[in-house]
Tab-separated table of C-alpha atoms in Angstrom:
chain	number	residue	atom	x	y	z
W	1337	UNK	CA	-17.110	66.062	119.410
W	1338	UNK	CA	-16.046	62.494	120.295
W	1339	UNK	CA	-15.798	62.787	124.060
W	1340	UNK	CA	-15.191	59.025	124.399
W	1341	UNK	CA	-12.009	59.353	122.337
W	1342	UNK	CA	-10.955	62.366	124.398
W	1343	UNK	CA	-11.395	60.346	127.591
W	1344	UNK	CA	-9.273	57.497	126.226
W	1345	UNK	CA	-6.551	59.918	125.160
W	1346	UNK	CA	-6.479	61.296	128.694
W	1347	UNK	CA	-6.347	57.832	130.247
W	1348	UNK	CA	-3.396	56.817	128.067
W	1349	UNK	CA	-1.589	60.187	128.112
W	1350	UNK	CA	2.105	59.624	128.871
W	1351	UNK	CA	2.072	63.020	130.572
W	1352	UNK	CA	-0.567	61.935	133.093
W	1353	UNK	CA	0.803	62.859	136.568
W	1354	UNK	CA	1.175	59.330	137.923
W	1355	UNK	CA	4.975	59.127	137.688
W	1356	UNK	CA	5.320	56.797	134.712
W	1357	UNK	CA	8.225	58.834	133.353
W	1358	UNK	CA	10.276	57.859	136.422
W	1359	UNK	CA	10.404	54.183	135.471
W	1360	UNK	CA	12.329	52.412	132.712
W	1361	UNK	CA	11.177	48.855	133.533
W	1362	UNK	CA	14.735	47.526	133.434
W	1363	UNK	CA	15.640	49.240	130.158
W	1364	UNK	CA	18.248	51.357	131.919
W	1365	UNK	CA	20.127	48.178	132.848
W	1366	UNK	CA	19.998	46.925	129.232
W	1367	UNK	CA	21.445	50.237	128.048
W	1368	UNK	CA	24.248	50.341	130.660
W	1369	UNK	CA	25.207	46.765	129.827
W	1370	UNK	CA	25.484	47.715	126.129
W	1371	UNK	CA	22.717	45.347	125.047
W	1372	UNK	CA	20.437	48.165	123.793
W	1373	UNK	CA	22.831	50.656	122.272
W	1374	UNK	CA	21.320	51.997	119.019
W	1375	UNK	CA	17.983	52.669	117.336
W	1376	UNK	CA	17.745	49.166	115.833
W	1377	UNK	CA	18.304	47.497	119.169
W	1378	UNK	CA	15.819	49.799	120.885
W	1379	UNK	CA	13.150	48.930	118.343
W	1380	UNK	CA	13.932	45.220	118.791
W	1381	UNK	CA	13.750	45.569	122.580
W	1382	UNK	CA	10.311	47.277	122.535
W	1383	UNK	CA	8.967	44.812	119.934
W	1384	UNK	CA	10.044	41.884	122.118
W	1385	UNK	CA	8.447	43.458	125.159
W	1386	UNK	CA	5.204	43.905	123.248
W	1387	UNK	CA	4.998	40.397	121.776
W	1388	UNK	CA	6.759	38.246	124.346
W	1389	UNK	CA	6.242	40.052	127.657
W	1390	UNK	CA	3.464	42.657	127.923
W	1391	UNK	CA	1.018	40.608	125.892
W	1392	UNK	CA	1.126	37.842	128.543
W	1393	UNK	CA	1.409	40.173	131.507
W	1394	UNK	CA	0.196	43.780	131.768
W	1395	UNK	CA	-1.755	43.738	128.499
W	1396	UNK	CA	-3.477	40.493	129.462
W	1397	UNK	CA	-4.360	41.899	132.887
W	1398	UNK	CA	-5.809	45.017	131.314
W	1399	UNK	CA	-8.012	42.776	129.150
W	1400	UNK	CA	-9.155	40.593	132.050
W	1401	UNK	CA	-9.749	43.552	134.350
W	1402	UNK	CA	-11.826	45.242	131.660
W	1403	UNK	CA	-14.078	42.183	131.416
W	1404	UNK	CA	-14.451	41.850	135.186
W	1405	UNK	CA	-15.262	45.539	135.558
W	1406	UNK	CA	-17.851	45.391	132.797
W	1407	UNK	CA	-19.489	42.500	134.640
W	1408	UNK	CA	-19.359	44.430	137.939
W	1409	UNK	CA	-17.504	41.459	139.442
W	1410	UNK	CA	-15.307	42.755	142.272
W	1411	UNK	CA	-14.185	39.307	143.378
W	1412	UNK	CA	-12.859	38.510	139.908
W	1413	UNK	CA	-11.243	41.938	139.625
W	1414	UNK	CA	-9.489	41.451	142.973
W	1415	UNK	CA	-8.317	37.965	141.929
W	1416	UNK	CA	-6.839	39.373	138.688
W	1417	UNK	CA	-5.174	42.151	140.677
W	1418	UNK	CA	-3.553	39.719	143.086
W	1419	UNK	CA	-2.369	37.549	140.233
W	1420	UNK	CA	-0.880	40.528	138.449
W	1421	UNK	CA	1.053	41.594	141.517
W	1422	UNK	CA	2.322	38.058	142.238
W	1423	UNK	CA	3.535	37.693	138.627
W	1424	UNK	CA	5.898	40.693	139.009
W	1425	UNK	CA	9.010	39.048	140.463
W	1426	UNK	CA	11.299	42.132	140.420
W	1427	UNK	CA	10.619	44.305	143.459
W	1428	UNK	CA	11.124	47.628	141.624
W	1429	UNK	CA	8.683	46.625	138.844
W	1430	UNK	CA	6.100	45.451	141.351
W	1431	UNK	CA	6.329	48.607	143.438
W	1432	UNK	CA	6.212	50.812	140.353
W	1433	UNK	CA	2.996	49.128	139.145
W	1434	UNK	CA	1.340	49.671	142.490
W	1435	UNK	CA	2.313	53.357	142.653
W	1436	UNK	CA	1.089	53.993	139.110
W	1437	UNK	CA	-2.168	52.153	139.670
W	1438	UNK	CA	-3.043	53.926	142.900
W	1439	UNK	CA	-2.300	57.313	141.355
W	1440	UNK	CA	-4.316	56.508	138.230
W	1441	UNK	CA	-7.331	55.586	140.338
W	1442	UNK	CA	-6.920	58.727	142.460
W	1443	UNK	CA	-7.249	60.836	139.311
W	1444	UNK	CA	-10.214	59.077	137.667
W	1445	UNK	CA	-12.195	57.847	140.669
W	1446	UNK	CA	-13.057	61.440	141.540
W	1447	UNK	CA	-15.155	61.584	138.356
W	1448	UNK	CA	-16.055	57.937	137.698
W	1449	UNK	CA	-18.110	57.074	140.756
W	1450	UNK	CA	-19.698	53.865	139.488
W	1451	UNK	CA	-20.372	51.023	141.899
W	1452	UNK	CA	-17.472	48.863	140.722
W	1453	UNK	CA	-14.949	51.712	141.096
W	1454	UNK	CA	-16.194	52.494	144.596
W	1455	UNK	CA	-16.148	48.777	145.534
W	1456	UNK	CA	-12.587	48.417	144.237
W	1457	UNK	CA	-11.424	51.404	146.224
W	1458	UNK	CA	-13.080	50.012	149.318
W	1459	UNK	CA	-11.384	46.697	148.633
W	1460	UNK	CA	-8.022	48.438	148.425
W	1461	UNK	CA	-8.629	50.180	151.731
W	1462	UNK	CA	-9.516	46.855	153.298
W	1463	UNK	CA	-6.471	45.173	151.714
W	1464	UNK	CA	-8.618	42.903	149.515
W	1465	UNK	CA	-6.930	44.336	146.440
W	1466	UNK	CA	-3.715	46.172	145.627
W	1467	UNK	CA	-4.615	48.381	142.668
W	1468	UNK	CA	-1.780	47.567	140.256
W	1469	UNK	CA	-1.545	49.682	137.135
W	1470	UNK	CA	-2.876	47.356	134.388
W	1471	UNK	CA	-5.871	46.385	136.518
W	1472	UNK	CA	-6.631	50.042	137.301
W	1473	UNK	CA	-6.301	50.897	133.578
W	1474	UNK	CA	-8.647	48.106	132.564
W	1475	UNK	CA	-11.156	49.070	135.241
W	1476	UNK	CA	-11.211	52.746	134.251
W	1477	UNK	CA	-11.355	51.918	130.523
W	1478	UNK	CA	-14.417	49.755	131.172
W	1479	UNK	CA	-16.281	52.334	133.230
W	1480	UNK	CA	-15.495	54.923	130.563
W	1481	UNK	CA	-17.296	52.572	128.170
W	1482	UNK	CA	-14.311	52.340	125.864
W	1483	UNK	CA	-14.130	49.752	123.112
W	1484	UNK	CA	-11.871	46.997	124.448
W	1485	UNK	CA	-9.620	46.849	121.419
W	1486	UNK	CA	-9.211	50.621	121.440
W	1487	UNK	CA	-8.339	50.530	125.171
W	1488	UNK	CA	-5.725	47.843	124.614
W	1489	UNK	CA	-4.247	49.753	121.680
W	1490	UNK	CA	-3.991	52.874	123.834
W	1491	UNK	CA	-2.387	50.899	126.673
W	1492	UNK	CA	0.183	49.275	124.414
W	1493	UNK	CA	0.977	52.543	122.657
W	1494	UNK	CA	1.499	54.217	126.031
W	1495	UNK	CA	3.855	51.456	127.137
W	1496	UNK	CA	5.790	51.499	123.834
W	1497	UNK	CA	6.021	55.264	123.708
W	1498	UNK	CA	7.292	55.326	127.291
W	1499	UNK	CA	9.978	52.759	126.560
W	1500	UNK	CA	11.064	54.556	123.388
W	1501	UNK	CA	11.202	57.910	125.170
W	1502	UNK	CA	13.387	56.397	127.901
W	1503	UNK	CA	15.642	54.744	125.324
W	1504	UNK	CA	16.042	57.970	123.402
W	1505	UNK	CA	17.278	59.687	126.588
W	1506	UNK	CA	19.468	56.823	127.787
W	1507	UNK	CA	21.359	55.709	124.648
W	1508	UNK	CA	21.021	58.657	123.534
W	1509	UNK	CA	19.188	59.001	120.211
W	1510	UNK	CA	17.488	61.808	118.356
W	1511	UNK	CA	13.803	62.551	118.795
W	1512	UNK	CA	13.342	61.665	115.103
W	1513	UNK	CA	14.851	58.244	115.747
W	1514	UNK	CA	12.257	57.740	118.454
W	1515	UNK	CA	9.399	58.660	116.135
W	1516	UNK	CA	10.687	56.339	113.400
W	1517	UNK	CA	10.752	53.478	115.943
W	1518	UNK	CA	7.154	54.181	116.915
W	1519	UNK	CA	6.088	54.160	113.240
W	1520	UNK	CA	7.785	50.781	112.864
W	1521	UNK	CA	5.996	49.390	115.962
W	1522	UNK	CA	2.460	49.999	114.710
W	1523	UNK	CA	2.045	46.411	113.474
W	1524	UNK	CA	3.589	44.924	116.627
W	1525	UNK	CA	1.051	46.917	118.693
W	1526	UNK	CA	-1.815	45.654	116.480
W	1527	UNK	CA	-0.624	42.047	116.966
W	1528	UNK	CA	-0.422	42.551	120.714
W	1529	UNK	CA	-3.979	43.916	120.809
W	1530	UNK	CA	-5.307	40.924	118.840
W	1531	UNK	CA	-3.433	38.433	121.044
W	1532	UNK	CA	-4.729	39.907	124.329
W	1533	UNK	CA	-8.391	40.429	123.497
W	1534	UNK	CA	-9.024	36.964	124.936
W	1535	UNK	CA	-5.911	36.011	126.970
W	1536	UNK	CA	-4.903	32.371	127.147
W	1537	UNK	CA	-4.923	31.486	130.875
W	1538	UNK	CA	-2.148	28.975	130.286
W	1539	UNK	CA	0.198	31.836	129.281
W	1540	UNK	CA	-0.944	34.392	131.826
W	1541	UNK	CA	2.025	35.848	133.714
W	1542	UNK	CA	4.602	34.117	131.516
W	1543	UNK	CA	8.084	35.194	132.579
W	1544	UNK	CA	10.422	37.145	130.355
W	1545	UNK	CA	13.584	36.162	132.195
W	1546	UNK	CA	16.020	38.597	130.578
W	1547	UNK	CA	13.778	41.577	131.419
W	1548	UNK	CA	13.151	40.347	134.983
W	1549	UNK	CA	16.866	39.882	135.618
W	1550	UNK	CA	17.740	43.357	134.313
W	1551	UNK	CA	14.963	44.847	136.442
W	1552	UNK	CA	16.391	43.121	139.521
W	1553	UNK	CA	19.890	44.348	138.681
W	1554	UNK	CA	18.695	47.907	138.258
W	1555	UNK	CA	18.830	48.859	141.930
W	1556	UNK	CA	22.559	48.036	142.015
W	1557	UNK	CA	23.565	50.119	138.990
W	1558	UNK	CA	26.357	52.589	139.733
W	1559	UNK	CA	24.335	55.487	138.370
W	1560	UNK	CA	20.584	55.667	137.649
W	1561	UNK	CA	18.277	58.091	135.954
W	1562	UNK	CA	15.147	56.028	136.618
W	1563	UNK	CA	13.536	54.323	139.604
W	1564	UNK	CA	13.144	50.941	137.916
């Protein structure tokens, strides 16, 4: 049995009890404004997030955190964590990332007691690090000895599947529409993985203004199903 694959599936499981299903990342605003209103627009939205947003933000931070954790370099890991938090301009998105990261670490740190995990937790307790979600994911993927490309693919699939699931509920669409969108996103996920294996520091944290604005507008929507 491939226990390493099982561990990666658990790490990237959308049903992991960290609260990810509560957050739309600004998608709810796009839907209410009529920008994302059918299957084609939802697929376009997620593809743009993959290739113009996540690849320079959360995906890049997963990659960098993975490298720092493999090297056992807490100072670098904490630096990446601070950068990732600072790059999240919308308050709801920033707070969501911190909640998800802390909960992810709470689950896996009980079993993965390596020195770098313990040091990172100590750093969080001493306010040397925040523990945002992509950094926590990269850290845990590294200590689980996952292949980096596989870990990134799992991370991006989790993010894409979450967005598609939210879109299916919000628009609404059929579950089959959602699966067709995920089939069509396979190549976009592969391109995102390739682009973030070695992130370009000049592009790190690049803003996706439309997504940031919708995320900021989210808290003022008349009705909301999601927290972000």
